[in-house]
Coordinates of C-alpha atoms (C1' of nucleotides) in Angstrom, one line a residue:
Chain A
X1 CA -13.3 -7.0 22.3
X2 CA -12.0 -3.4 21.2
X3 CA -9.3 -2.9 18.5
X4 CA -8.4 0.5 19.6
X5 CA -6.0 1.5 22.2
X6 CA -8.9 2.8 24.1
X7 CA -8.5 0.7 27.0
X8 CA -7.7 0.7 30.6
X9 CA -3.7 -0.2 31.2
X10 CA -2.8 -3.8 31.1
X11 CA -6.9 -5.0 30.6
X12 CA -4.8 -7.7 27.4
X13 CA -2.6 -9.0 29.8
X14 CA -5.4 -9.7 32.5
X15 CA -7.8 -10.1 29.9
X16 CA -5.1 -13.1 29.0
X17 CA -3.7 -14.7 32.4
X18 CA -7.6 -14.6 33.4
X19 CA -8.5 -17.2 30.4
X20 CA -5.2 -19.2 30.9
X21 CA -6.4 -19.6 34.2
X22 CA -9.3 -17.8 36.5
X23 CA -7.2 -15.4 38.8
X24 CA -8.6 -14.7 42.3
X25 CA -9.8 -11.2 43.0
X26 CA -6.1 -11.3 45.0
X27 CA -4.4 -12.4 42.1
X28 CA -5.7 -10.3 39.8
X29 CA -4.5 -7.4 42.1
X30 CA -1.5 -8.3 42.5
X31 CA -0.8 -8.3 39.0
X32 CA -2.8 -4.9 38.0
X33 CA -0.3 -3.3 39.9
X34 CA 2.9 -4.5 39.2
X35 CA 1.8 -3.0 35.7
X36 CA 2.5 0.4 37.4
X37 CA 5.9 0.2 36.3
X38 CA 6.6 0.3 32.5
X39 CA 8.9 0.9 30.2
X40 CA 8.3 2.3 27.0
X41 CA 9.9 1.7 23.7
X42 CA 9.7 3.3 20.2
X43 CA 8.5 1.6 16.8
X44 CA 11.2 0.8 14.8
X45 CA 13.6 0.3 18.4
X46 CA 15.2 -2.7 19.8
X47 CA 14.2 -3.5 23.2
X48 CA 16.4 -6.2 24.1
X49 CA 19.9 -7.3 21.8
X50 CA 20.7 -10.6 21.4
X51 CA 23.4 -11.2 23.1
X52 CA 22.8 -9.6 25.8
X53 CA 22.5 -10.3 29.5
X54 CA 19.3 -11.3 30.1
X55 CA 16.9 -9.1 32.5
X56 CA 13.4 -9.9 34.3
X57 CA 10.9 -11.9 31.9
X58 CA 8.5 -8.9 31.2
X59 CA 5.0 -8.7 30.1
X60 CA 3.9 -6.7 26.7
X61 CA 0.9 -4.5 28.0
X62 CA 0.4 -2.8 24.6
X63 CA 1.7 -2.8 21.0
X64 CA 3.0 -5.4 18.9
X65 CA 6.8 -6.7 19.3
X66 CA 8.9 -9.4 17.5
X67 CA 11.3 -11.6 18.2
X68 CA 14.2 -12.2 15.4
X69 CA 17.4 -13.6 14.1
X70 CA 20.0 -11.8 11.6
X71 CA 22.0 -13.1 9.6
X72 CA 25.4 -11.6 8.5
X73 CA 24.1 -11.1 5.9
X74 CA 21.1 -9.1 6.7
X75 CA 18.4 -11.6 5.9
X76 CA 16.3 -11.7 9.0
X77 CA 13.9 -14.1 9.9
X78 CA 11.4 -13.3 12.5
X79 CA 11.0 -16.1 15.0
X80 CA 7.7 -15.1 16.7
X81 CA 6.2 -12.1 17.4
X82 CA 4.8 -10.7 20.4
X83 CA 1.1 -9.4 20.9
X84 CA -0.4 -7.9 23.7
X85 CA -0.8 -9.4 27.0
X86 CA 1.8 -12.2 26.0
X87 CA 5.3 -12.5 27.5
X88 CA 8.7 -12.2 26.7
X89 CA 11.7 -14.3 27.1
X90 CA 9.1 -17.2 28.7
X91 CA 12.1 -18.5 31.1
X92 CA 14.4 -16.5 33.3
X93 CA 17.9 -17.3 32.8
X94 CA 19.9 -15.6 35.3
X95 CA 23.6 -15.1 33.4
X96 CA 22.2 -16.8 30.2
X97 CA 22.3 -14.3 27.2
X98 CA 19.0 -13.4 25.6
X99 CA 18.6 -15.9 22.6
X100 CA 17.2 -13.4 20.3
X101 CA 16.4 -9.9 19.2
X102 CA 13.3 -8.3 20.9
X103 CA 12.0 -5.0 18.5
X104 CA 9.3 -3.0 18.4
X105 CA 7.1 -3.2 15.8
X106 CA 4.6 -0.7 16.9
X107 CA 5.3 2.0 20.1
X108 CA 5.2 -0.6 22.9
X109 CA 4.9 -1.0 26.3
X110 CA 6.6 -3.2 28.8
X111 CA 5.5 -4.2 32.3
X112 CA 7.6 -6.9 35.0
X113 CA 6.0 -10.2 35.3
X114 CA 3.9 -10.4 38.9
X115 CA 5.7 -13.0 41.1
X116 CA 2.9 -15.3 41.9
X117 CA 2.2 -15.8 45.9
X118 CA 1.6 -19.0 45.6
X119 CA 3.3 -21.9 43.7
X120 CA -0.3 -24.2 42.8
X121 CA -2.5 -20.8 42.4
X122 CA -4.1 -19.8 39.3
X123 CA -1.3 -16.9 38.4
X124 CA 1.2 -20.5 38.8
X125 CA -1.0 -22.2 36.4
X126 CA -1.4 -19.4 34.2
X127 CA 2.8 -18.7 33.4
X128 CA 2.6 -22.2 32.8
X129 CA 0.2 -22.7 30.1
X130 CA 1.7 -19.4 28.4
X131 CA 4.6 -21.4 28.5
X132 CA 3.5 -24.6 26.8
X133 CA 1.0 -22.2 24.9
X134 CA 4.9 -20.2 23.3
X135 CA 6.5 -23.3 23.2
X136 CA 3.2 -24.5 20.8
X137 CA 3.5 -22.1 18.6
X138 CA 7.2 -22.6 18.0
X139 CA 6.3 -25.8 17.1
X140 CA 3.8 -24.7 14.9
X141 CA 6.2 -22.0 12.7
X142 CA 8.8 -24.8 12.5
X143 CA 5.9 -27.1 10.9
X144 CA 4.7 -23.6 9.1
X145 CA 8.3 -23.2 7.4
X146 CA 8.8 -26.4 6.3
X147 CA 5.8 -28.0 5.2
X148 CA 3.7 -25.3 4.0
X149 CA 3.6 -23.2 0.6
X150 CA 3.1 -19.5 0.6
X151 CA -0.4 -19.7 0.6
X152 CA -0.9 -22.4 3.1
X153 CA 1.6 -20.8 5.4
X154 CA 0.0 -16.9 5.2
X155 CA -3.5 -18.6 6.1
X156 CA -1.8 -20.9 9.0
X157 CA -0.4 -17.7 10.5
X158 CA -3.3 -15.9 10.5
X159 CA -5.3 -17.8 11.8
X160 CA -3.0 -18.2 14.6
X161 CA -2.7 -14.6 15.3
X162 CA -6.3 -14.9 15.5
X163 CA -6.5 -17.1 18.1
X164 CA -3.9 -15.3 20.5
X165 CA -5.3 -12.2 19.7
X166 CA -8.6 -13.5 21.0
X167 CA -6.7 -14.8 24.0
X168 CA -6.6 -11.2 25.3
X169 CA -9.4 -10.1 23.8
X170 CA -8.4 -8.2 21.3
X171 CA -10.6 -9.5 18.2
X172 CA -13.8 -8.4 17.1
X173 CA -15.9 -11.6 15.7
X174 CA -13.3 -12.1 12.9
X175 CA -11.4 -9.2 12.8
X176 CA -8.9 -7.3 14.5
X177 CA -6.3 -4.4 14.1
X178 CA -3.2 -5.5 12.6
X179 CA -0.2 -2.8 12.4
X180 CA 2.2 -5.1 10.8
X181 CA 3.7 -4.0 7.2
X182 CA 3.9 -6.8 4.4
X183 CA 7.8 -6.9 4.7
X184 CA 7.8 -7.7 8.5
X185 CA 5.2 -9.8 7.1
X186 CA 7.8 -11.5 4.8
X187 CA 10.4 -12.3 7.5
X188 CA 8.2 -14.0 9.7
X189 CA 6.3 -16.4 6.9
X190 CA 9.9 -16.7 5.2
X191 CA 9.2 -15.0 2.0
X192 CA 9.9 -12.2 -0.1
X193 CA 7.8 -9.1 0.4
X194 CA 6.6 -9.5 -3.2
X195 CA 5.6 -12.6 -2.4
X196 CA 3.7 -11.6 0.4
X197 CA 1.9 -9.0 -1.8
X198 CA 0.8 -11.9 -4.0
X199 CA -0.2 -14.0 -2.2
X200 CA -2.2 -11.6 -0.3
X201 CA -3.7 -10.7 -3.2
X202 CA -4.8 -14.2 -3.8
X203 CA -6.4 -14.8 -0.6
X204 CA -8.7 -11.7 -1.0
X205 CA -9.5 -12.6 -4.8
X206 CA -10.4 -16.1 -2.9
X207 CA -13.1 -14.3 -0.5
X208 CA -10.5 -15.6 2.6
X209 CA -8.6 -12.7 4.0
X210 CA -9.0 -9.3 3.5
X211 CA -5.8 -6.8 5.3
X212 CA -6.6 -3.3 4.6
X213 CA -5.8 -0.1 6.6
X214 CA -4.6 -1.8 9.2
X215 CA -7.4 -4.0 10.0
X216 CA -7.6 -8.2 9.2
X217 CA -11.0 -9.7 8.0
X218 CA -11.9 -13.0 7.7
X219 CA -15.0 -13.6 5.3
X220 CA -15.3 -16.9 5.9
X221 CA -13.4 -18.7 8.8
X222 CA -14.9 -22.0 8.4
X223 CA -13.0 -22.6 5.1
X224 CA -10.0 -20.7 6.2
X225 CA -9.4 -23.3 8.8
X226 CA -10.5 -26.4 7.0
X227 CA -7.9 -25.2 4.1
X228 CA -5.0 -25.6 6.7
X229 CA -7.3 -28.1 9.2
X230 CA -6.5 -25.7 11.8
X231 CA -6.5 -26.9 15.4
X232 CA -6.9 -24.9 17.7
X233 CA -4.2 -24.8 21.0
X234 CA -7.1 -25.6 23.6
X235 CA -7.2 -29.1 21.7
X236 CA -4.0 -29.6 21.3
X237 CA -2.8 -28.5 25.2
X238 CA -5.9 -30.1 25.9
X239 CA -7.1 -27.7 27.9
X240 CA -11.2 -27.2 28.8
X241 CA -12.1 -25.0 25.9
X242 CA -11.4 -21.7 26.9
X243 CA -12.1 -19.4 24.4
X244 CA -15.3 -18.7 24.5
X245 CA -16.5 -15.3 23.9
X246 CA -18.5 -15.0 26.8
X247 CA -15.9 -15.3 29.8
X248 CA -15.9 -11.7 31.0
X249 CA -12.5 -10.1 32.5
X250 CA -12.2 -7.8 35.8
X251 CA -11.6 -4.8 34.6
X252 CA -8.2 -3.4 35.9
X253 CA -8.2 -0.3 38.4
Chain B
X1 CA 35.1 -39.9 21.5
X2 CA 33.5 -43.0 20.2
X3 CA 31.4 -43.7 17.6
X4 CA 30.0 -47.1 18.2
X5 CA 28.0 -48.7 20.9
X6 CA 30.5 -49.6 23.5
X7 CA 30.7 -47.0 25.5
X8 CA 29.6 -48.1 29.5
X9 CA 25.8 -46.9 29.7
X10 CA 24.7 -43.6 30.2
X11 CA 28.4 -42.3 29.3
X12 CA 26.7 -39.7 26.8
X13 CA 24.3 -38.8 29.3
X14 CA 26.9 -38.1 32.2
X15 CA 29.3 -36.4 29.7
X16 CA 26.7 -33.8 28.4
X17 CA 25.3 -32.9 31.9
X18 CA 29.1 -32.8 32.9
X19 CA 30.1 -30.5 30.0
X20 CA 27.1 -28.1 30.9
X21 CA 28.0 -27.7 34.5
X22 CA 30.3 -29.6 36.2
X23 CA 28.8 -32.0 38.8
X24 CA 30.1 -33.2 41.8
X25 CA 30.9 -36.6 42.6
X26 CA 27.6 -36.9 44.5
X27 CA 25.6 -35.5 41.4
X28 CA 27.4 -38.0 39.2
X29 CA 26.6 -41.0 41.2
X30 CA 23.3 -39.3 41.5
X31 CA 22.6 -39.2 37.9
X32 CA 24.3 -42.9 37.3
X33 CA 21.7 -44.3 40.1
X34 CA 18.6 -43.3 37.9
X35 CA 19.7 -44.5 35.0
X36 CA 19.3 -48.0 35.7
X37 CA 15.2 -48.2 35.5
X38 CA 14.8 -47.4 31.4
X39 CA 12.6 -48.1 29.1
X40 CA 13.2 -49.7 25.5
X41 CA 11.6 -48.8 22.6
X42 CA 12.5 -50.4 19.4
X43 CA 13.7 -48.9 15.8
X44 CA 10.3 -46.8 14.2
X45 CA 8.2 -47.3 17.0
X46 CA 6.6 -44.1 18.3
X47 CA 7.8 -43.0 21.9
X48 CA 4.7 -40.2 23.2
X49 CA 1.8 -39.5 21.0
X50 CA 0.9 -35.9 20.3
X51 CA -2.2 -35.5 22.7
X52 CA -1.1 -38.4 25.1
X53 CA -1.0 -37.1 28.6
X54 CA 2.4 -36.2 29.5
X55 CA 4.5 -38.6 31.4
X56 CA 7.6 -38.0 33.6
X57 CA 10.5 -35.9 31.3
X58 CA 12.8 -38.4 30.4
X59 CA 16.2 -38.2 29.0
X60 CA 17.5 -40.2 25.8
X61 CA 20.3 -43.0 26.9
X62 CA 21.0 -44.6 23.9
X63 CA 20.2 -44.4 20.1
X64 CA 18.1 -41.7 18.2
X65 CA 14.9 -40.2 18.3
X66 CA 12.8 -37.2 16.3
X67 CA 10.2 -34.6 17.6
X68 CA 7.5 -34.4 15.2
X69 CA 4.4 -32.7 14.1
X70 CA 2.0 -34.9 11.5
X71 CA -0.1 -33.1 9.4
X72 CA -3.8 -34.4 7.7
X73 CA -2.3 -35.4 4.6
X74 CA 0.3 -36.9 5.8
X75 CA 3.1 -34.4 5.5
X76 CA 5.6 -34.5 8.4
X77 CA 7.6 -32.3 9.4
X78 CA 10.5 -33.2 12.1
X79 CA 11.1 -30.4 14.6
X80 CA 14.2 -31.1 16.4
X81 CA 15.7 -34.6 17.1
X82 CA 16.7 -36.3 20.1
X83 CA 20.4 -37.5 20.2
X84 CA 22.0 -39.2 23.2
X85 CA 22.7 -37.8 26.6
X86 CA 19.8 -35.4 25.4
X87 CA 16.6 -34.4 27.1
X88 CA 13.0 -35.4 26.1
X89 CA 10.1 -32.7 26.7
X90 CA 12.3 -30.3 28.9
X91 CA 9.6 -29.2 30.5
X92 CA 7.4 -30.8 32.5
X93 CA 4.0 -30.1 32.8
X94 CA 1.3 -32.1 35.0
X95 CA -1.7 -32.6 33.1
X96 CA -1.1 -31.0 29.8
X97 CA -0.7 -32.8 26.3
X98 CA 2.6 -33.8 24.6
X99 CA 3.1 -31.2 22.0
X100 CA 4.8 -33.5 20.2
X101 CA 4.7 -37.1 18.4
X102 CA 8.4 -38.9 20.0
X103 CA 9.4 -41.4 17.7
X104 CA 12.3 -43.5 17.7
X105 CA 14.8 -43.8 15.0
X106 CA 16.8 -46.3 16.1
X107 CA 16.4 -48.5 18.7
X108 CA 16.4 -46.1 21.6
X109 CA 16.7 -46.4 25.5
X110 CA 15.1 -43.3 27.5
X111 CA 15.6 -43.0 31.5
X112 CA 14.3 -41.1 34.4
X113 CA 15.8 -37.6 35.0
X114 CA 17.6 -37.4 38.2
X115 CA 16.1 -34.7 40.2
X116 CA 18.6 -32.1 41.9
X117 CA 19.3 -32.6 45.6
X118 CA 19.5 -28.8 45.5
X119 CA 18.5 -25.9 43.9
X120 CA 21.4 -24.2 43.2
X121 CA 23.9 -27.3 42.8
X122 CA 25.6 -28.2 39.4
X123 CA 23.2 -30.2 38.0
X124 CA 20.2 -27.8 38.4
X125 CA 22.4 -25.2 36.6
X126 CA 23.3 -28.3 34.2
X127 CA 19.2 -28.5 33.4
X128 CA 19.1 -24.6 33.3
X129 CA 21.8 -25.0 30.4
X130 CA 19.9 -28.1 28.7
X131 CA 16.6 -25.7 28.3
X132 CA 18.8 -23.0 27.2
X133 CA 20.0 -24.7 24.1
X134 CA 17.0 -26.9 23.3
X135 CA 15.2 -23.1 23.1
X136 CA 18.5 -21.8 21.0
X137 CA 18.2 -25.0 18.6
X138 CA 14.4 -24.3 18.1
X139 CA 15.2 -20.4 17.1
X140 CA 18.4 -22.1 15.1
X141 CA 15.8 -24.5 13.3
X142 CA 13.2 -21.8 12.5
X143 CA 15.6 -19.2 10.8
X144 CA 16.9 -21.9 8.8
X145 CA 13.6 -23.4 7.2
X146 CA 12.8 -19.7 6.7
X147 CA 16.1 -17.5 5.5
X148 CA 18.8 -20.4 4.2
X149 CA 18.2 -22.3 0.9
X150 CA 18.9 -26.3 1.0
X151 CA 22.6 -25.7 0.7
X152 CA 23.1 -23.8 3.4
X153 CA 20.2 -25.2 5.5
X154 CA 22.4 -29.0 5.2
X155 CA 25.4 -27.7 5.6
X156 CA 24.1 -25.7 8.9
X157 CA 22.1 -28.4 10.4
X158 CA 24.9 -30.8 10.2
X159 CA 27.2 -28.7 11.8
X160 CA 24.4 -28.0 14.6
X161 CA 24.1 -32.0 15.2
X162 CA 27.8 -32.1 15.1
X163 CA 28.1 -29.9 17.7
X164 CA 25.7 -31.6 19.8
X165 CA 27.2 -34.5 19.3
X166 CA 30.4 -32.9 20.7
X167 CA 28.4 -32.4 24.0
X168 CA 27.9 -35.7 24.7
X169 CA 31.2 -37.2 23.4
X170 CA 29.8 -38.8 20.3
X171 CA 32.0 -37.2 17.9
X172 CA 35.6 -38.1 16.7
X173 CA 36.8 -35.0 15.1
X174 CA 35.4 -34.4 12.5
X175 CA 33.0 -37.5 12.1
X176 CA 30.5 -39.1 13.8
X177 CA 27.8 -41.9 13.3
X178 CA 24.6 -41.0 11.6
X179 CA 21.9 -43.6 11.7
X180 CA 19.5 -41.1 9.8
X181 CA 17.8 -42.1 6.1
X182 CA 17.9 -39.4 3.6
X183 CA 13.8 -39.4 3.6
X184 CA 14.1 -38.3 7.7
X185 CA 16.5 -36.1 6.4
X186 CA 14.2 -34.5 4.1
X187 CA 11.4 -34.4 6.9
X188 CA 13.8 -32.4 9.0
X189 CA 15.4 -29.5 6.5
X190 CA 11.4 -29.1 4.9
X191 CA 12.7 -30.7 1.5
X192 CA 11.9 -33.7 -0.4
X193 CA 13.9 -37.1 -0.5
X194 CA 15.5 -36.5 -3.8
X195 CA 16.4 -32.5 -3.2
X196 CA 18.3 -34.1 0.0
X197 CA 19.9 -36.5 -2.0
X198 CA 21.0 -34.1 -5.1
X199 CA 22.0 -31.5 -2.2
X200 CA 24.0 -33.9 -0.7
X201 CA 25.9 -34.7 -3.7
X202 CA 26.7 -31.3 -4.5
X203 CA 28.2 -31.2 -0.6
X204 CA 30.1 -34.1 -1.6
X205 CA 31.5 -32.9 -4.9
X206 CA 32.2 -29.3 -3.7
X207 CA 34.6 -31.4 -0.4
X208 CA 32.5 -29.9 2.0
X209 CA 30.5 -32.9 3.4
X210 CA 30.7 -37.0 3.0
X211 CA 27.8 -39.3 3.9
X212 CA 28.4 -43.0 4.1
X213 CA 28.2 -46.1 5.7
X214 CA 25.7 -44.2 8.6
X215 CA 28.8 -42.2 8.9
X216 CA 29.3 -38.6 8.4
X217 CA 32.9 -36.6 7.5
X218 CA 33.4 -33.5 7.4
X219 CA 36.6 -32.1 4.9
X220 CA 36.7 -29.2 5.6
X221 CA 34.7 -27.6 8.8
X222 CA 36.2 -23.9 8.3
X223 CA 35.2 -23.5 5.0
X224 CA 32.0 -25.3 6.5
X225 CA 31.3 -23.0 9.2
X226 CA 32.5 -19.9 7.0
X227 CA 29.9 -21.2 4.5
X228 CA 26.9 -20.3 7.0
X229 CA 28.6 -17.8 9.4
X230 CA 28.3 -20.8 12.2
X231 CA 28.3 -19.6 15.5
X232 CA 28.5 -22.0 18.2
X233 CA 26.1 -21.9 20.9
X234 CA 28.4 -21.0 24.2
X235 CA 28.6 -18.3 22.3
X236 CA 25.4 -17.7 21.5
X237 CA 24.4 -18.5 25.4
X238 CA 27.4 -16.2 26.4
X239 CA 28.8 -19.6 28.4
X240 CA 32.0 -19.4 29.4
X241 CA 33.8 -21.5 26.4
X242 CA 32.5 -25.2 27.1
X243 CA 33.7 -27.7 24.5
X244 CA 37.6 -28.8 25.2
X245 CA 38.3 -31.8 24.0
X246 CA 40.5 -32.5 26.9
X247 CA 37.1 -32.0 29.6
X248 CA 37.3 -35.4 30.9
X249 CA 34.1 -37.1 32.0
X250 CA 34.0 -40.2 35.2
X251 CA 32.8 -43.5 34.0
X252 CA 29.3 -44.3 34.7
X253 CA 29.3 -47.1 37.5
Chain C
dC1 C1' 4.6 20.5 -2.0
dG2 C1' 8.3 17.2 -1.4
dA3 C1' 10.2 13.1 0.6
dC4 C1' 10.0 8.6 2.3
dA5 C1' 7.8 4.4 3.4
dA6 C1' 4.6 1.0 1.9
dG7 C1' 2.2 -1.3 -1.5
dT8 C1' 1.8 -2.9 -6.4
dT9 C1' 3.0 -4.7 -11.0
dG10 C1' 5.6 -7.0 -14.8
dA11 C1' 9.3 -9.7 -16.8
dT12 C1' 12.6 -13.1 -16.0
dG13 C1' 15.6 -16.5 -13.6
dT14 C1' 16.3 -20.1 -10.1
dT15 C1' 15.2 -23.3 -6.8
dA16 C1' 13.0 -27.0 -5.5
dC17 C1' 9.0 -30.3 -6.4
dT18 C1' 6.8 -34.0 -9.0
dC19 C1' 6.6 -38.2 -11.3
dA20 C1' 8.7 -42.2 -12.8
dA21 C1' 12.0 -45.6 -12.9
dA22 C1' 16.5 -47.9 -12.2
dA23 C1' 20.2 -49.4 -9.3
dG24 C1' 22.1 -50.5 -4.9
dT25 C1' 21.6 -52.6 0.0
dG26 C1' 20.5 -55.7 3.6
dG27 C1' 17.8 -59.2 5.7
dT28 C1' 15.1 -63.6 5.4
dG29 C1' 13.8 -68.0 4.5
dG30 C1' 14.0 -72.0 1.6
Chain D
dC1 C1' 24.1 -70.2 -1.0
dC2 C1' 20.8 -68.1 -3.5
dA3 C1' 16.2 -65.9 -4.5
dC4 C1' 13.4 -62.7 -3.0
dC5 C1' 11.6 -58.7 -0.7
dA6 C1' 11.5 -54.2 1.3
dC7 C1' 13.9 -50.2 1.8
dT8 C1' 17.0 -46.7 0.4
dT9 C1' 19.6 -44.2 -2.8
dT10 C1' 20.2 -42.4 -7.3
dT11 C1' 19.0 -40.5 -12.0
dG12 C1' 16.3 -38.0 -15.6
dA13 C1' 12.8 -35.0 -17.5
dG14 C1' 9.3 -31.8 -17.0
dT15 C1' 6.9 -28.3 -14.0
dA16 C1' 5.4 -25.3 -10.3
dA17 C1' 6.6 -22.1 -6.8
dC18 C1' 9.1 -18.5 -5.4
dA19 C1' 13.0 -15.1 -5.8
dT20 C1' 15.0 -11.2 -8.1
dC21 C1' 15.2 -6.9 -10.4
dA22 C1' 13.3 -2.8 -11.6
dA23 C1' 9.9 0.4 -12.1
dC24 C1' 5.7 2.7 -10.8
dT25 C1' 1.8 4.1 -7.6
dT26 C1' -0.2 5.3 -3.4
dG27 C1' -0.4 7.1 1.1
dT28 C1' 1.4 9.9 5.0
dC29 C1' 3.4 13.4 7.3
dG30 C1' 6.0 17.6 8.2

DNA sequence: CGACAAGTTGATGTTACTCAAAAGTGGTGG
DNA sequence: CCACCACTTTTGAGTAACATCAACTTGTCG
């Protein structure tokens, strides 16, 4: 429940597969180590170019990352983004090109996705609740995008970030750092940057959401989620609640 | 290349799996085998709750369906539909929620899928394909709710259903039956009835799209495609060029 | 200090929504 | 065959939401 960088290697991405599904001591070995092998990649840098050939499905150990389209144009939309612990490119696609733009939003760092040993154990069942778990949240910026306003649609969003934040334990109570400027802001809520100032503006006035120096606050959740009636993914997957604060995570070697 | 109803059953399915890899003799007969025990669900009707346990992954025989998210105030928003010869909750996954509402828009007949013989044959690659593009239209749908403006966002979602129309040999040319109201539209492209309809006027006068008798013609797909910088998705996918109107398909038995 | 990125503000224009009603369409039963 | 009903499409007028354009301010870092 830190919001520095001050911990071990790859504890959000155990921290995560651990609540998607309770690793064995095995499992959670296997993984901590195939985080020994990273690659690195700078703010502001793509890491994988639509277009092209895919590589292994890797693993974001730390910093934020976003998936996009461009337009000719230059308008961008930003499909998803990427947050510690989560994956990338959900399903391998051996000669497939990548469907989008992977960049780094922050410095980042990648690891390779542990092959599980087993096809029914936890690490199984774990890829595959982070996959229905992406493929949820598509559904929900779709949704997002075309029946929310501005104001609806910031609050949906960050209360959503919230949630997968806390899924790699990576929020404190209700808040948690956020490196993420208001015009990347704007091409993933599908407004202007303006716009995003403003309505930012109107949330704190509000007493809802506070984003200052790279920190998020919520003053009052409750109402935050009632404005949007936000649900959150454990009800809808129907998964056992698994969020709660108290499930403690090995800590990796 | 029809547009009615006469085509043998399960012709769109066999033609789409066949355009995305093509399947042995085996596969076909195969695939034409499982399509006999369906399952009928009549015009509005819905097909899978949101929340209902998932059943088997089923592909769509006949007629038209739409993925949907309902919101508390009755807002919907439709996040991809289902036309003929496609798939139905691509993936499966044992004791998770639908993460979708499934309901019909036409009368619709769903089937069984066919499970490979082998891993590696034609139809395995076919389903490989399938996920491919149903992740592709997702990214397609979210960039335009969030960076086109009604225009563009018609004139690019009728070219996408075109296209995948084309897949399963439901198009002629440039044409193709649309059993779709204007209201479903307007649930799909995050607008309201009327915009739809004033949007699709201006289509209309400016040459560029007709919509009548449940059928829709295109003028003038160049200037179409030119108008939105369409790309379609073997390119996208980096598939070797699959859409020749000359791929012939077997008859379903 | 200077330069550049990020955030903020104001004025104005456009897009799309809302509300309300009319006109067209197809199916049903008497 | 017609009258009726429900649904869909169309039209008009007024309004709200969001974009655009163009500064200006603040913060950060070398």
């Amino acid at each position: 429940m830190r919001l520095d960088d001050t911990a071990p290697r790859g504890t959000a991405v155990l921290a995560r597969l651990h609540r998607l599904a309770p690793l064995s001591t095995a499992e959670r070995d296997l993984v901590s180590r195939s985080l020994t092998l990273t690659r690195r990649v700078a703010a502001r840098r793509d890491v994988v170019a639509e277009r092209s050939i895919n590589g292994e499905p890797r693993v974001l150990i730390s910093g934020w990352a976003a998936l996009s389209r461009i337009m000719v144009d230059g308008r961008r939309q930003i499909l998803d983004l990427v947050l510690p612990g989560e994956h990338v490119a959900m399903r391998p696609r051996r000669g497939l090109s990548s469907l989008t733009t992977v960049s780094a939003i922050t410095d980042v760092e990648f690891g390779p996705v542990a092959e599980p040993a087993e096809d029914d154990g936890a690490l199984a069942e774990a890829y595959a609740v982070g996959n229905a778990l992406h493929e949820h949240y598509l559904y929900r910026q779709i949704a997002r995008l075309g029946r929310l306003n501005a104001y609806e649609r910031t609050i949906d969003w960050f209360l959503e970030i919230h949630e997968r934040l806390e899924l790699s334990g990576l929020t404190n109570a209700h808040r948690f750092a956020f490196p993420v400027t208001q015009e990347i802001l704007a091409d993933v809520l599908g407004m202007t940057g303006v716009h995003v100032n403003r309505t930012l503006q109107a949330l704190r006035k509000d007493g809802l959401l506070e984003v200052r120096e790279g920190t998020v606050t919520f003053p009052n959740v409750r109402e935050l989620r009632s404005l949007v009636a936000f649900e959150p993914a454990a009800a809808v997957l129907g998964l056992p609640v698994l969020l709660p604060e108290d499930v403690q995570v090995a800590r990796a070697g």
